[in-house]
Coordinates of C-alpha atoms and ligand atoms in Angstrom, one line a residue:
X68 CA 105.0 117.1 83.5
X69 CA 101.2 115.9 83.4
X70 CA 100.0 113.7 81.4
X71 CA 97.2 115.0 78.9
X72 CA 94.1 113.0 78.7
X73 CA 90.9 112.6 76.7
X74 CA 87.9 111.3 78.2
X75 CA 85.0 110.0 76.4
X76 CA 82.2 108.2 78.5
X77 CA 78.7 107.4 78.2
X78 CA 77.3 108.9 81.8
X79 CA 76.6 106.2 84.0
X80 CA 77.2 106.2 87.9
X81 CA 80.4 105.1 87.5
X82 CA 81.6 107.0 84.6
X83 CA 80.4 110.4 86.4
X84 CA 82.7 109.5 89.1
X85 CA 85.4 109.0 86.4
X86 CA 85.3 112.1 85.4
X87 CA 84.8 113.4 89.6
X88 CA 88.0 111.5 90.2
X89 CA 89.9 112.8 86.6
X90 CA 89.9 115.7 87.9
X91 CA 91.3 115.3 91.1
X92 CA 94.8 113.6 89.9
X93 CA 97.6 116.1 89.6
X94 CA 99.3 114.0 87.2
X95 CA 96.4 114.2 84.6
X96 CA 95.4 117.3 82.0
X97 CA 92.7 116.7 81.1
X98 CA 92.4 118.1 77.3
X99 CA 88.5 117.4 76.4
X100 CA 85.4 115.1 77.1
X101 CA 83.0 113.6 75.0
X102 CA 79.7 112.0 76.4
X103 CA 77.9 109.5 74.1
X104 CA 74.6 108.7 74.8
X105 CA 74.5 104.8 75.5
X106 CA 74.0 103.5 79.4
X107 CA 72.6 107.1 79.6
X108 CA 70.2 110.0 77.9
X109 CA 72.4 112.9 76.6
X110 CA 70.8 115.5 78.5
X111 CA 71.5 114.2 82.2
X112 CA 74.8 113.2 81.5
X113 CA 76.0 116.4 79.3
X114 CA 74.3 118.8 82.5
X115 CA 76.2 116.3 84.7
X116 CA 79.0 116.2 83.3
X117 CA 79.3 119.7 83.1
X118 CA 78.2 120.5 86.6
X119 CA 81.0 118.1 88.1
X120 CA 83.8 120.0 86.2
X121 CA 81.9 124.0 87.7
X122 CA 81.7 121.9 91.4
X123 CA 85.0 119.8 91.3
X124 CA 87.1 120.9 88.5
X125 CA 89.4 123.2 90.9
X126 CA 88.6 126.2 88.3
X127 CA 90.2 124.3 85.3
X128 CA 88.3 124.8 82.0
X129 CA 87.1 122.0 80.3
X130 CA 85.3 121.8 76.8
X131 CA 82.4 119.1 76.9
X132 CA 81.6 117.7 73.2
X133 CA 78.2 115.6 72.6
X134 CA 78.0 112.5 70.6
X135 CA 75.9 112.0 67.6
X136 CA 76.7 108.7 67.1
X137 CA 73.9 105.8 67.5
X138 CA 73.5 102.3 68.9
X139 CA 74.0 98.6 67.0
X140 CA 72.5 97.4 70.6
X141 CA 70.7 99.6 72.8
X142 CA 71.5 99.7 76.5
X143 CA 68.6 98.9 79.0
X144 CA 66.0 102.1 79.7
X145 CA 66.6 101.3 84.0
X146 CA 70.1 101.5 83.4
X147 CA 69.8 104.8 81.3
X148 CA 68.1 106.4 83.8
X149 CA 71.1 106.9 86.0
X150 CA 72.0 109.7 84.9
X151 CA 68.8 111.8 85.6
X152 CA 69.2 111.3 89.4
X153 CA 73.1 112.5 89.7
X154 CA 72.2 115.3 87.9
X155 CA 69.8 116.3 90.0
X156 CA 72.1 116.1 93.4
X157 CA 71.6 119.1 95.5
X158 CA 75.4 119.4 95.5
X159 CA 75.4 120.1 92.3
X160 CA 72.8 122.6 91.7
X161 CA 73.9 124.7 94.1
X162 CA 75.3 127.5 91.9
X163 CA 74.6 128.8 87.8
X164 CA 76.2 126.6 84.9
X165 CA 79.3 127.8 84.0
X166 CA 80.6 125.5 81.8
X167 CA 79.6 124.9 78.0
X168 CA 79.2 122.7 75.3
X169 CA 80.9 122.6 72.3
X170 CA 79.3 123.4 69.0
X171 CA 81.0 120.2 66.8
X172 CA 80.3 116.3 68.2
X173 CA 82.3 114.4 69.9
X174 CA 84.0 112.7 67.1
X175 CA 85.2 115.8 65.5
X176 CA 85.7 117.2 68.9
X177 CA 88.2 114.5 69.2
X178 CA 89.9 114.7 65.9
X179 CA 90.5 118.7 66.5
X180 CA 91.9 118.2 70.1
X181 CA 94.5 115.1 69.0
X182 CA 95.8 117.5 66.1
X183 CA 96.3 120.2 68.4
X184 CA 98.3 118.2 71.0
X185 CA 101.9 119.0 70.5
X186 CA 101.8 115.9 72.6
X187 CA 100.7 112.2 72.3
X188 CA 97.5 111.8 74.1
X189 CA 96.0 108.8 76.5
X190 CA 92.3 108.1 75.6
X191 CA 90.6 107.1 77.9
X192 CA 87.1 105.7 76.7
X193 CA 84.8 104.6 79.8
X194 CA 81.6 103.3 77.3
X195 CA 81.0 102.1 73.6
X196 CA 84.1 103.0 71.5
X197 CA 81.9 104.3 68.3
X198 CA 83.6 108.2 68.2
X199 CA 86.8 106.5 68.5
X200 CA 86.3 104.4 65.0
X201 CA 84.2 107.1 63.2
X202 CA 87.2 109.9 64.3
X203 CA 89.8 107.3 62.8
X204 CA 87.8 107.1 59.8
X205 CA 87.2 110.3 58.9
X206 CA 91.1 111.2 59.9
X207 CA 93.4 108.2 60.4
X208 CA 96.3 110.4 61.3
X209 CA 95.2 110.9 64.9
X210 CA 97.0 107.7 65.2
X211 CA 100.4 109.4 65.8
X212 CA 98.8 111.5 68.3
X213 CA 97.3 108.9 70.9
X214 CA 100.2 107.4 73.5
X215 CA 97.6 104.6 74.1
X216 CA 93.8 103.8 74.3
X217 CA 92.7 103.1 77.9
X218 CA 88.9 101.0 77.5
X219 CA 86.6 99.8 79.9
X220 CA 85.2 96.7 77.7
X221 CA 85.7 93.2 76.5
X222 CA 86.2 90.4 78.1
X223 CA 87.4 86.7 77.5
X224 CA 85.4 84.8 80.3
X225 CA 83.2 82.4 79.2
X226 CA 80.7 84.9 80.7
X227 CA 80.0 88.3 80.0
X228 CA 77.8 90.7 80.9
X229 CA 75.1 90.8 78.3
X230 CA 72.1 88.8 78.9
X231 CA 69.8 89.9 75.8
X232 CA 67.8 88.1 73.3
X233 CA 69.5 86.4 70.5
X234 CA 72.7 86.8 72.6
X235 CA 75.2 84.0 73.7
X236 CA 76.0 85.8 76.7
X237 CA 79.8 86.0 76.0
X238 CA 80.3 90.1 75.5
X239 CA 81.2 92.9 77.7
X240 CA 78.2 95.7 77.3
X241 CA 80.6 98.4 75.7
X242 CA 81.5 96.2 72.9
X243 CA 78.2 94.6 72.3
X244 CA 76.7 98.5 72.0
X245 CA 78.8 98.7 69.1
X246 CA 80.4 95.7 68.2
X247 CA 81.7 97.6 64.7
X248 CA 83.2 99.7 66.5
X249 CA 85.0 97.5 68.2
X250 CA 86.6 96.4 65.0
X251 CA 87.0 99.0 63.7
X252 CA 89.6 100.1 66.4
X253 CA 91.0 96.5 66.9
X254 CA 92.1 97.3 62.9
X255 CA 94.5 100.1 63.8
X256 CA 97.9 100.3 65.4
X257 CA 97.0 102.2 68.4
X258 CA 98.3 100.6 71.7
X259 CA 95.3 99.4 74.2
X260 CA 94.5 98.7 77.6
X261 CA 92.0 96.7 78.1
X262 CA 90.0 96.8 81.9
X263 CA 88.1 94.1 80.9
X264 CA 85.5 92.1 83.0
X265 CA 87.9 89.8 84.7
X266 CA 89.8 92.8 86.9
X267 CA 86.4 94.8 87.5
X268 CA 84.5 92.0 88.4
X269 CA 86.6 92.0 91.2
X270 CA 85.2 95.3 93.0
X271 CA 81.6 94.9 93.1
X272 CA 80.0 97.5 94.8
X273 CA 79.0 96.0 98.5
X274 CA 77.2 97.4 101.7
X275 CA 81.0 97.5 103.1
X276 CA 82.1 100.0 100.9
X277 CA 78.6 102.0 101.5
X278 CA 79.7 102.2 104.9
X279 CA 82.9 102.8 104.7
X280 CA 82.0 105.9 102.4
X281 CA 78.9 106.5 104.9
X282 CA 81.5 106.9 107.8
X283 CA 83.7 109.8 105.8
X284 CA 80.9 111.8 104.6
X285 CA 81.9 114.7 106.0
X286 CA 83.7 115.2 103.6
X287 CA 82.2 116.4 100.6
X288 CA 83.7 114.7 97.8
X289 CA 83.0 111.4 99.5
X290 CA 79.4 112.1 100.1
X291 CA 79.6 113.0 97.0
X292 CA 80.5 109.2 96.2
X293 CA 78.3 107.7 98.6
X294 CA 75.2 109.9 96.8
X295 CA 76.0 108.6 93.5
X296 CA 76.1 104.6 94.2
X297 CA 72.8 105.5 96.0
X298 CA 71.0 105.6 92.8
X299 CA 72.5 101.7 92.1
X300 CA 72.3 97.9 93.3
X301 CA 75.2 96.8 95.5
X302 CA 76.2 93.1 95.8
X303 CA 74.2 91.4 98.2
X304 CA 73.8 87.4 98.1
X305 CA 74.6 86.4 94.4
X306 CA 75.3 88.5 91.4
X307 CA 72.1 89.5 89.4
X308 CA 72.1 91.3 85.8
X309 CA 72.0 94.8 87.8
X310 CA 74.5 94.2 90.3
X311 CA 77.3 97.2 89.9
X312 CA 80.9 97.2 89.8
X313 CA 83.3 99.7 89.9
X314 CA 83.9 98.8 86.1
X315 CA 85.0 102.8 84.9
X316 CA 86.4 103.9 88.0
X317 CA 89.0 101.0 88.3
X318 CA 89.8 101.8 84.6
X319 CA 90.4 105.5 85.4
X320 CA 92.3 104.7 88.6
X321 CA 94.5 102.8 86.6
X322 CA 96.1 105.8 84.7
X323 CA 96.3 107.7 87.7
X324 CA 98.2 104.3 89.7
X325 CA 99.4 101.8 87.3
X326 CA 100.8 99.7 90.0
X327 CA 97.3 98.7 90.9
X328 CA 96.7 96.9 88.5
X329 CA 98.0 93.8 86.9
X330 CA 98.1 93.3 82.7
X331 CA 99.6 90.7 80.6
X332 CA 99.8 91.0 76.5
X333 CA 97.1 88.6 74.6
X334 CA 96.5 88.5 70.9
X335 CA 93.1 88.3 70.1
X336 CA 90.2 89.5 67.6
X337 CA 86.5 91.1 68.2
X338 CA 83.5 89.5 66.7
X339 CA 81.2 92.4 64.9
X340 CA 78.4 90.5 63.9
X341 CA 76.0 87.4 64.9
X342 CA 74.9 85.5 68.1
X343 CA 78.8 86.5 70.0
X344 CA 78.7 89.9 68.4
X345 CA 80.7 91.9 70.8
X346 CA 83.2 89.4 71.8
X347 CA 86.3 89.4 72.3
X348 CA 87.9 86.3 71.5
X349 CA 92.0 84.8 72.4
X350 CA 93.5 84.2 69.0
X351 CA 97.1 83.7 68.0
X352 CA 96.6 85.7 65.0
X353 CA 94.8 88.4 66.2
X354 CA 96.0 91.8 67.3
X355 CA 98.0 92.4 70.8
X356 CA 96.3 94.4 73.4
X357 CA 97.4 94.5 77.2
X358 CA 95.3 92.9 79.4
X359 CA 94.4 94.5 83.0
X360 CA 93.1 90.8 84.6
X361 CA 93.9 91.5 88.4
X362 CA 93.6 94.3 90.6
X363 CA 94.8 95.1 93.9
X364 CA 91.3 95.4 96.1
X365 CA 91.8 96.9 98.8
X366 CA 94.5 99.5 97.7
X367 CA 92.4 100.4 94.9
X368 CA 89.8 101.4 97.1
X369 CA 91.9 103.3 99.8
X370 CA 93.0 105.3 96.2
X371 CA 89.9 106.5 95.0
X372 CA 88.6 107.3 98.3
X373 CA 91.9 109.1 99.0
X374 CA 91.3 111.0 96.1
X375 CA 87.9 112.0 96.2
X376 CA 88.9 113.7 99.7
X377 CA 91.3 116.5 97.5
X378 CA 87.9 117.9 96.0
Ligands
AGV684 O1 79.8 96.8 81.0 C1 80.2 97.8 81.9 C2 79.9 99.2 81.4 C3 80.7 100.2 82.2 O2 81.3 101.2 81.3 N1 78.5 99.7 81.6 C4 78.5 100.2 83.0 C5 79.8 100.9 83.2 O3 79.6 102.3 83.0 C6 77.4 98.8 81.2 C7 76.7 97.9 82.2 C8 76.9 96.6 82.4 N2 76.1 96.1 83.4 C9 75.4 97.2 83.9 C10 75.8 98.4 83.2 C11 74.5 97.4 85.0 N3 74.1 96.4 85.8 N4 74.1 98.6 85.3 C12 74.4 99.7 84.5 N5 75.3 99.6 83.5
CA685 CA1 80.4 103.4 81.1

């Protein structure tokens, strides 16, 4: 039996991969994808997007749905610019655009797929969690439909990842893009994962991994990799504000392998508004959500690679 999944993401590097490597799981159906424009510009990522399912999608028919939904915080222009260059990839404009895009946005897309299920859904949200919280507002009900909520966000280091003006420096990107969002979705009942920043800090992308990809490239879905990370800033000597880690792609390899990963349950509560907007914050009384805080490195990597070779 596979698993049916819904993939929103916001078309960065690693989130096209997500989507590369979604479709190469035989354990996952994947029912729909919505692409938001935040650490991206629609267009890119939506051609993308849709180019990865004609070129890797094994024939399987995917409906792409594109977000209308707007940011609190906008993400930095260098880092929205990803999404022009893997578009533009030879290896993906080798043959006419088959897939389309859907005429509703993402939001609704997601409201009409979850009522259609005959079975619960995992969500799997790779970016800012804004057509999560409008779809629940507009139809609460999809709560019976999702198994569980699967985001890439948050984080309760005393460091985030946000280093912005009248910032403290404590969120996680995704939440800090929409920090009502956040809150939103912290106020329902729906079960979450949370591939915060202290498992994903712990796969940076390094020159090792470069070459380990560089050696394979023969093959052509881990060129395909290798291509993609060109366009962004490995770890070198210390961590700067554009260094890039695996964030998404550890997030979706954890549906795919959940023995990868290690999670323990935290209560806690997400700060919408103010200097630690985008927090999230430990707190007796605040909601449970299960915690993915360690990550097996080295397997991890052997998995995705492993599964970038069955395109
Ligand atoms: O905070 C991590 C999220 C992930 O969903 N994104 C990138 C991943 O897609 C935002 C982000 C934080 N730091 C970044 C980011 C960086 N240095 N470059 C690009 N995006
Ligand atoms: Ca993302």
């Amino acid at each position: 039996m596979k698993k049916p999944v819904y993939l929103n993401h916001d078309g960065g590097v690693d989130d096209l991969i997500s989507l590369f490597l979604l479709l190469q799981m035989e354990e996952v159906e994947l029912i729909g994808v919505g692409v938001i424009p935040a650490d991206c510009y629609l267009e890119p990522a939506q051609y993308a997007s849709r180019k990865i399912i004609d070129r890797f999608g094994h024939g399987k028919q995917v409906e792409v749905a594109l977000s209308n939904s707007r940011p609190v915080n906008p993400f930095p222009k260098d880092w929205r610019m990803h999404a022009f260059y893997v578009d533009a990839l030879p290896v993906l404009n080798e043959y006419d655009l088959k897939t389309g895009v859907m005429d509703e946005p993402a939001h609704i897309h997601l409201v009409n797929k979850l009522n259609a299920s005959t079975e619960k859904v995992t969500l799997l949200f790779v970016g800012p969690l804004t057509d999560l919280a409008r779809a629940l507002e507009i139809a609460p009900e999809i709560e019976e439909k999702i198994d569980k909520l699967v985001w890439m966000g948050g984080t309760f280091l005393e460091k985030g990842n946000v280093e912005e003006p009248e910032h403290d420096g404590t969120a996680e990107w995704n939440a800090f893009w929409d920090p009502e969002a956040v809150a939103t979705v912290w106020n329902s009942n729906i079960k979450i994962d949370l591939v915060a920043l202290e498992s994903t800090n712990k796969v940076p992308l390094t020159n090792d991994i470069r070459k380990m990809w560089a050696r394979q490239r023969e093959n052509l879905g881990v060129d395909f990799l290798g291509q993609c990370y060109a366009a962004v800033p490995s770890l070198v000597h210390f961590q700067t504000n554009s260094t890039y880690f695996l964030w998404d792609v550890l997030t979706t390899a954890s549906i795919g392998r959940e023995d990868l990963v290690e999670k323990k349950t935290v209560n806690c509560i997400s700060i919408a508004s103010g200097a630690s907007q985008g927090k999230t914050e430990l707190n007796e009384s605040g909601r449970p959500v299960h915690l993915v805080y360690d990550v097996d490195h080295d397997a991890f990597f052997d998995y995705i690679t492993k599964l970038a070779k069955k395109s």
